[in-house]
């Protein structure tokens, strides 16, 4: 017996909303594949040792163990992956001999984090990742390609009614170089403090910078000034230079971010914004870092994040630097189908047609017509009972199935559009629904809905 | 740093084989949707209490817990689901008020079982399930529909090179009625003994029936005689009747199984076989039970199993009886791409075209051509480096990309089929690859490969 026991942080959608989610995922897959990314699927578990060392994420790991341990069981403690980057890096190292580099893959799977559930934040959620890894060295142009593919993907999603996005970019080398140029040696606490800016504001970040990174008042001010810089063109670089800090790593970072903004402005103007407070929580980023705001829904946080990592996938002897971004599909869904629904499916089932059954002895005939239509690519359901036709039409109506097929109308086979009431005679070898009715459509909720 | 640490029982495929798996999944989804099943996705975890009570599966459950427990954490101990039927039943009860019954859904997700890993048996594996649940009563014709949809699905997979299948059917009511008619009251141990027939043979099953079900020599012989009955038509019923046991439940079971065989023989002759030794390990089945043999690969066990369950989804007050089957996608994959590979993808990446880059200063031009082609639905990659064209062609060749695009050929834009060497001038607004090259194809491995 199953019992109603909703678990906070483990979202599940109703069938019509799963159609929305499937459509989102299909569009993402299609965009990624058009851009040459190969599909990949990795196991859900990793050795805990591989998960619990990436910074603040440690305390969010879910451990997995046999309920009844057996003598033959592996001794490696396991946990559920909290992202798709760590498993991918492990996969690359394990399979390097069989992969062609640079290797571009996408991966759409659930991940698990023991976060406190809140608006748009779940304990189990679907991510859609793209990554490119190279052998030994990763050309910088991939740091441009990844956010532009994501911009393309969001462009496709806009057709479903997903709001526009702004991709915010920064560069860890810029932040690290600036920090060193300031005379602070330990960069990690500085990054963690800056990452909290939107949550706690500049005053408290200043205090934190003093407490955790040993920054004096001047250093705090300069870091906060840096973090306030933002531009949609290469202008940000002048603003940084005006702060008067110099460092070779800072120059590298400025150059890389400038290249990204220039290319983005040539290919998809305005969508990528340099925002120097973007730091990202995870320790493994070493170059570009990205976050993505859903315009008008900034409060749910980033819907697509990532960056460049140079040392995540390495055997010690060999290194596979990479760059990637990850869309939070479930977080996006929380807005698309949440309280203020933005997107809806036209029906809750795939079927375009319901074949009516006049009495149970003719169920085989109805099944035969359904199979004829299916063989021609039309999704069809057969009425579950030989009840009155009015009741069978209600069955279709309740699910949004637009057409009902009758085997014994006045002219023989007839099909009724239950929205208009129009009923015409039809040949199951020839008739097809209008293309917009063939599969459920997904579209923006309008005021009229 | 990720480290090579393959985990036994947690399969991961190389990119070309993931293309095979994606194609298998896409064909299944398409067949299920053509038959009116709605997509569903449930969370990976369930309360342990809901998992650990379905019979022999208990000891295979993986428990999930926070690595660092926090005060606010839920007190319900959780585990990973071991199938998709139990979570689906729970989902139905939780969301009954929002669902339209009979409710038909499919679900394709990983499940986890702490089994000893062996040929075709994994600890994490993908299942593809279809189920139909009704409110209060489930019409018997759904017990016919489910295996016939699965037969259709395997028919589609045959086009990829998947061997034909035989769907083996039995009925729990038949087994239960026969057992009671024999004078044995406790049916569960009898089912468990018969379920072991293929593994340990009739002699040892006879001994087990004595030890665990209290069957005397005559009862053992009759149960083993029953279990030996098999037919592709309604003939099995006469063979059962000839054993001389009578019971009302036995009659119901015989009638139900006869109906299934009759309908199957009208719609897809020969694919469904009545085989009365089929019992299934899980406790929750109450009517039809199904297993599926991959012809020529019987040793890996059933590749698609299921049955009818009357009491799995219930609130106490209300019952949602259902019937379903589950394809073991990973088990199937173990044969398709395993040691004696049967199926292969034509390339390891989605791209049909690689746009060559003459020098880094022209990367933007190459990207523009790539985007033109992509907008026309052609999957395209851009060369990662402006190396010699020979090296760029090798990049395409290594991945199986059939076409390389040059921006500055003798006639301007030119495209080369690197298999034939033919190079023609081409307009990125007009040119398209032959349809069979557009996406990777998946096909049977032939002797020539």
PDB file of N, CA and C in Angstrom, chain B residues 254-284:
ATOM      1  N   UNK B 254      -8.020 -19.049 -15.530  1.00  0.00           N
ATOM      2  CA  UNK B 254      -8.002 -19.699 -16.847  1.00  0.00           C
ATOM      3  C   UNK B 254      -8.705 -18.837 -17.882  1.00  0.00           C
ATOM      4  N   UNK B 255      -9.837 -18.284 -17.451  1.00  0.00           N
ATOM      5  CA  UNK B 255     -10.618 -17.446 -18.362  1.00  0.00           C
ATOM      6  C   UNK B 255      -9.840 -16.196 -18.773  1.00  0.00           C
ATOM      7  N   UNK B 256      -9.207 -15.565 -17.798  1.00  0.00           N
ATOM      8  CA  UNK B 256      -8.458 -14.332 -18.062  1.00  0.00           C
ATOM      9  C   UNK B 256      -7.283 -14.612 -19.006  1.00  0.00           C
ATOM     10  N   UNK B 257      -6.545 -15.676 -18.740  1.00  0.00           N
ATOM     11  CA  UNK B 257      -5.380 -15.999 -19.564  1.00  0.00           C
ATOM     12  C   UNK B 257      -5.805 -16.400 -20.973  1.00  0.00           C
ATOM     13  N   UNK B 258      -6.933 -17.108 -21.071  1.00  0.00           N
ATOM     14  CA  UNK B 258      -7.459 -17.495 -22.390  1.00  0.00           C
ATOM     15  C   UNK B 258      -7.803 -16.249 -23.207  1.00  0.00           C
ATOM     16  N   UNK B 259      -8.429 -15.278 -22.535  1.00  0.00           N
ATOM     17  CA  UNK B 259      -8.795 -14.030 -23.212  1.00  0.00           C
ATOM     18  C   UNK B 259      -7.552 -13.320 -23.749  1.00  0.00           C
ATOM     19  N   UNK B 260      -6.502 -13.291 -22.934  1.00  0.00           N
ATOM     20  CA  UNK B 260      -5.250 -12.658 -23.364  1.00  0.00           C
ATOM     21  C   UNK B 260      -4.677 -13.363 -24.592  1.00  0.00           C
ATOM     22  N   UNK B 261      -4.619 -14.700 -24.540  1.00  0.00           N
ATOM     23  CA  UNK B 261      -4.041 -15.452 -25.670  1.00  0.00           C
ATOM     24  C   UNK B 261      -4.864 -15.252 -26.934  1.00  0.00           C
ATOM     25  N   UNK B 262      -6.189 -15.252 -26.783  1.00  0.00           N
ATOM     26  CA  UNK B 262      -7.064 -15.057 -27.946  1.00  0.00           C
ATOM     27  C   UNK B 262      -6.828 -13.683 -28.589  1.00  0.00           C
ATOM     28  N   UNK B 263      -6.837 -12.652 -27.751  1.00  0.00           N
ATOM     29  CA  UNK B 263      -6.662 -11.295 -28.285  1.00  0.00           C
ATOM     30  C   UNK B 263      -5.277 -11.144 -28.912  1.00  0.00           C
ATOM     31  N   UNK B 264      -4.266 -11.670 -28.246  1.00  0.00           N
ATOM     32  CA  UNK B 264      -2.901 -11.574 -28.775  1.00  0.00           C
ATOM     33  C   UNK B 264      -2.814 -12.278 -30.121  1.00  0.00           C
ATOM     34  N   UNK B 265      -3.467 -13.424 -30.238  1.00  0.00           N
ATOM     35  CA  UNK B 265      -3.402 -14.164 -31.496  1.00  0.00           C
ATOM     36  C   UNK B 265      -4.147 -13.477 -32.627  1.00  0.00           C
ATOM     37  N   UNK B 266      -5.151 -12.675 -32.268  1.00  0.00           N
ATOM     38  CA  UNK B 266      -5.815 -11.899 -33.307  1.00  0.00           C
ATOM     39  C   UNK B 266      -4.950 -10.715 -33.732  1.00  0.00           C
ATOM     40  N   UNK B 267      -4.318 -10.042 -32.736  1.00  0.00           N
ATOM     41  CA  UNK B 267      -3.598  -8.798 -33.052  1.00  0.00           C
ATOM     42  C   UNK B 267      -2.131  -9.005 -33.444  1.00  0.00           C
ATOM     43  N   UNK B 268      -1.429  -9.871 -32.729  1.00  0.00           N
ATOM     44  CA  UNK B 268      -0.008 -10.071 -33.027  1.00  0.00           C
ATOM     45  C   UNK B 268       0.334 -11.542 -32.788  1.00  0.00           C
ATOM     46  N   UNK B 269      -0.080 -12.406 -33.718  1.00  0.00           N
ATOM     47  CA  UNK B 269      -0.027 -13.847 -33.490  1.00  0.00           C
ATOM     48  C   UNK B 269       1.370 -14.359 -33.100  1.00  0.00           C
ATOM     49  N   UNK B 270       1.378 -15.247 -32.110  1.00  0.00           N
ATOM     50  CA  UNK B 270       2.601 -15.977 -31.777  1.00  0.00           C
ATOM     51  C   UNK B 270       3.509 -15.331 -30.759  1.00  0.00           C
ATOM     52  N   UNK B 271       3.335 -14.005 -30.509  1.00  0.00           N
ATOM     53  CA  UNK B 271       4.299 -13.307 -29.648  1.00  0.00           C
ATOM     54  C   UNK B 271       4.030 -13.579 -28.168  1.00  0.00           C
ATOM     55  N   UNK B 272       2.768 -13.807 -27.792  1.00  0.00           N
ATOM     56  CA  UNK B 272       2.446 -14.080 -26.387  1.00  0.00           C
ATOM     57  C   UNK B 272       2.268 -15.584 -26.193  1.00  0.00           C
ATOM     58  N   UNK B 273       2.933 -16.121 -25.175  1.00  0.00           N
ATOM     59  CA  UNK B 273       2.908 -17.555 -24.891  1.00  0.00           C
ATOM     60  C   UNK B 273       2.412 -17.758 -23.459  1.00  0.00           C
ATOM     61  N   UNK B 274       1.427 -18.626 -23.281  1.00  0.00           N
ATOM     62  CA  UNK B 274       1.028 -18.991 -21.915  1.00  0.00           C
ATOM     63  C   UNK B 274       2.078 -19.956 -21.380  1.00  0.00           C
ATOM     64  N   UNK B 275       2.692 -19.630 -20.257  1.00  0.00           N
ATOM     65  CA  UNK B 275       3.719 -20.502 -19.673  1.00  0.00           C
ATOM     66  C   UNK B 275       3.453 -20.508 -18.167  1.00  0.00           C
ATOM     67  N   UNK B 276       2.948 -21.650 -17.689  1.00  0.00           N
ATOM     68  CA  UNK B 276       2.358 -21.638 -16.353  1.00  0.00           C
ATOM     69  C   UNK B 276       3.358 -21.716 -15.202  1.00  0.00           C
ATOM     70  N   UNK B 277       4.639 -21.749 -15.543  1.00  0.00           N
ATOM     71  CA  UNK B 277       5.646 -21.683 -14.470  1.00  0.00           C
ATOM     72  C   UNK B 277       6.005 -20.231 -14.112  1.00  0.00           C
ATOM     73  N   UNK B 278       5.515 -19.277 -14.904  1.00  0.00           N
ATOM     74  CA  UNK B 278       5.819 -17.862 -14.620  1.00  0.00           C
ATOM     75  C   UNK B 278       5.077 -17.458 -13.342  1.00  0.00           C
ATOM     76  N   UNK B 279       5.820 -17.025 -12.330  1.00  0.00           N
ATOM     77  CA  UNK B 279       5.180 -16.665 -11.057  1.00  0.00           C
ATOM     78  C   UNK B 279       5.501 -15.225 -10.636  1.00  0.00           C
ATOM     79  N   UNK B 280       6.706 -14.724 -10.952  1.00  0.00           N
ATOM     80  CA  UNK B 280       7.211 -13.405 -10.532  1.00  0.00           C
ATOM     81  C   UNK B 280       7.469 -13.360  -9.036  1.00  0.00           C
ATOM     82  N   UNK B 281       8.599 -12.745  -8.674  1.00  0.00           N
ATOM     83  CA  UNK B 281       9.018 -12.709  -7.277  1.00  0.00           C
ATOM     84  C   UNK B 281       8.225 -11.750  -6.393  1.00  0.00           C
ATOM     85  N   UNK B 282       7.759 -10.640  -6.956  1.00  0.00           N
ATOM     86  CA  UNK B 282       7.146  -9.613  -6.108  1.00  0.00           C
ATOM     87  C   UNK B 282       5.775 -10.047  -5.594  1.00  0.00           C
ATOM     88  N   UNK B 283       5.505  -9.695  -4.359  1.00  0.00           N
ATOM     89  CA  UNK B 283       4.275 -10.128  -3.694  1.00  0.00           C
ATOM     90  C   UNK B 283       3.016  -9.458  -4.224  1.00  0.00           C
ATOM     91  N   UNK B 284       3.157  -8.279  -4.874  1.00  0.00           N
ATOM     92  CA  UNK B 284       1.942  -7.487  -5.069  1.00  0.00           C
ATOM     93  C   UNK B 284       1.072  -7.879  -6.260  1.00  0.00           C
TER      94      UNK B 284
END
